[in-house]
XYZ file of C-alpha atoms in Angstrom:
179
model
C 10.005 9.495 20.345
C 8.256 9.790 17.250
C 5.273 7.641 16.402
C 4.370 5.985 13.147
C 1.364 4.103 11.971
C 1.075 1.422 9.034
C -1.750 2.385 6.614
C -3.096 -0.173 4.456
C -5.646 0.445 1.634
C -7.265 -3.155 1.365
C -9.570 -5.032 -0.684
C -9.611 -8.896 -0.704
C -5.890 -8.923 0.056
C -5.491 -11.739 2.370
C -2.827 -13.767 -0.039
C -0.285 -11.403 0.791
C -1.555 -8.947 3.772
C 0.045 -11.123 6.593
C 3.474 -10.630 5.138
C 3.555 -7.055 5.370
C 1.696 -6.652 8.851
C 4.313 -9.544 10.472
C 7.249 -7.690 9.099
C 5.881 -4.068 10.342
C 3.817 -4.683 13.369
C 6.699 -5.038 15.500
C 7.856 -1.840 14.538
C 4.889 0.332 14.063
C 2.807 2.200 16.788
C -0.619 1.338 15.478
C -2.030 -0.301 12.282
C -5.024 1.597 10.430
C -6.564 -0.316 7.458
C -9.153 1.023 5.397
C -10.961 -1.890 3.531
C -13.472 -1.617 0.658
C -15.525 -4.507 1.936
C -13.223 -7.222 1.363
C -15.012 -10.848 0.750
C -11.981 -12.831 1.893
C -9.941 -13.379 4.827
C -8.452 -9.784 4.792
C -10.314 -8.505 7.903
C -9.614 -11.937 9.959
C -6.043 -11.493 9.585
C -5.837 -8.035 10.212
C -7.783 -8.242 13.116
C -5.172 -10.681 14.734
C -2.607 -7.912 14.438
C -4.905 -5.403 16.358
C -5.400 -2.953 13.617
C -8.030 -0.564 13.589
C -10.302 -1.133 10.844
C -12.484 1.170 8.999
C -14.717 0.008 6.019
C -15.168 2.545 3.361
C -16.619 2.002 -0.217
C -14.257 2.565 -3.073
C -15.303 5.411 -4.884
C -12.575 5.419 -7.377
C -10.009 7.400 -5.393
C -7.142 5.931 -3.645
C -6.490 9.357 -2.579
C -9.592 9.587 -0.659
C -8.791 6.364 1.127
C -5.338 7.428 2.034
C -6.760 11.080 3.173
C -8.832 9.106 5.587
C -6.512 6.624 7.142
C -3.933 10.148 7.736
C -7.373 11.645 9.615
C -7.953 8.352 11.595
C -4.490 7.825 12.744
C -3.006 8.800 16.390
C 0.603 8.633 15.223
C 2.876 11.374 14.183
C 3.722 9.563 10.497
C 1.897 7.065 8.604
C 3.534 4.733 6.170
C 1.460 3.437 3.319
C 2.093 0.100 2.143
C 0.059 -2.192 -0.141
C -0.900 -5.391 1.037
C 1.662 -7.379 -1.727
C 4.731 -4.919 -0.423
C 7.452 -5.527 2.340
C 10.293 -3.224 2.964
C 13.663 -4.449 2.148
C 15.142 -3.107 5.510
C 12.333 -2.689 7.885
C 14.424 -1.573 10.722
C 14.867 1.706 8.638
C 11.517 3.061 10.332
C 13.327 2.760 13.727
C 16.501 4.883 12.383
C 14.664 7.688 10.793
C 15.487 11.119 12.043
C 11.933 12.079 11.545
C 11.655 15.869 10.368
C 10.695 15.823 6.606
C 6.724 15.915 5.874
C 7.328 13.243 3.238
C 9.822 10.165 2.990
C 10.193 8.231 -0.493
C 11.562 4.880 -1.380
C 12.381 3.306 -4.395
C 10.170 0.139 -5.324
C 11.467 -3.208 -7.123
C 8.821 -4.425 -8.696
C 8.639 -8.296 -9.265
C 5.964 -10.343 -11.533
C 6.217 -14.059 -11.298
C 9.540 -13.445 -9.111
C 11.256 -11.799 -12.046
C 12.499 -8.165 -11.101
C 11.081 -5.747 -13.749
C 13.886 -3.639 -14.038
C 12.552 -1.313 -16.686
C 10.273 0.312 -13.728
C 13.129 0.845 -11.593
C 13.456 3.097 -9.375
C 9.580 3.749 -9.378
C 10.142 6.125 -6.501
C 6.804 5.811 -3.994
C 6.301 8.533 -1.528
C 5.108 6.692 1.179
C 5.760 8.335 4.676
C 3.545 11.279 5.583
C 3.653 13.370 8.730
C 0.082 13.002 9.705
C -0.217 16.771 11.127
C 1.293 18.692 8.060
C -0.233 20.215 5.208
C 0.414 17.222 2.882
C -2.694 15.415 1.493
C -2.631 12.652 -1.547
C -4.131 13.783 -4.781
C -5.173 12.023 -7.698
C -7.581 8.787 -8.232
C -5.054 6.329 -9.455
C -1.240 6.724 -8.768
C -1.877 9.442 -6.158
C 0.764 11.511 -4.991
C 1.190 13.213 -1.844
C 0.682 17.176 -2.364
C 1.716 20.314 0.037
C 5.278 20.206 0.913
C 8.414 19.975 -1.105
C 10.941 18.500 1.230
C 10.499 14.772 0.158
C 13.450 12.573 1.954
C 14.366 9.545 -0.177
C 15.473 6.670 2.115
C 18.149 4.116 1.694
C 16.095 1.076 1.297
C 13.293 -0.563 -1.240
C 9.773 -1.315 -1.121
C 9.440 -4.767 -2.635
C 6.431 -5.486 -4.475
C 5.577 -8.699 -5.829
C 2.771 -10.335 -7.725
C 1.776 -12.723 -10.458
C 1.334 -11.965 -14.003
C -2.416 -12.676 -13.656
C -2.599 -10.230 -10.695
C -0.639 -7.624 -13.064
C -2.918 -8.164 -15.698
C -6.060 -7.786 -13.459
C -4.754 -4.558 -11.934
C -4.066 -3.146 -15.355
C -7.726 -3.686 -16.421
C -8.842 -2.557 -13.224
C -6.847 0.846 -13.453
C -7.676 1.538 -16.891
C -11.478 1.364 -15.629
C -10.474 3.928 -13.041
C -8.654 6.058 -15.259
C -11.698 6.077 -17.753
C -14.243 7.186 -15.216
């Protein structure tokens, strides 16, 4: 049977992390969290789910953190989610006939509970075969590189945040892009 890990890159994600952990912990074989020294309850919440937690400074590259998570999982695949995301149909992870190196899903983005239709389908390449040549590249809006056989799954990532959080992220991402 194919094994799959949940990978989370975190920093002060306590507000949302419980949702994704509660949804996927019963389905995945392990949880790998790479945390950039959160000062809220992120780690305490993750510990409740028996996550393997690694602390690493954020150097401006999300790819670096994702690749670190890949290198520190025992599972054959890893699904990366953000703290403020859940899967529309989490059981799809049980029903995948794992063969490809990359699996992708469209993402529905909600700001203040309003679907941002102009962003759809916002395809996210989030399930990676860990023993393949696939690695993430790019500091921001990182992409898996190394194989061309991505399969799009019949489910969505649901991404919810507030307008205040979106504006904060926009500013933060602009700072990363300008480095």
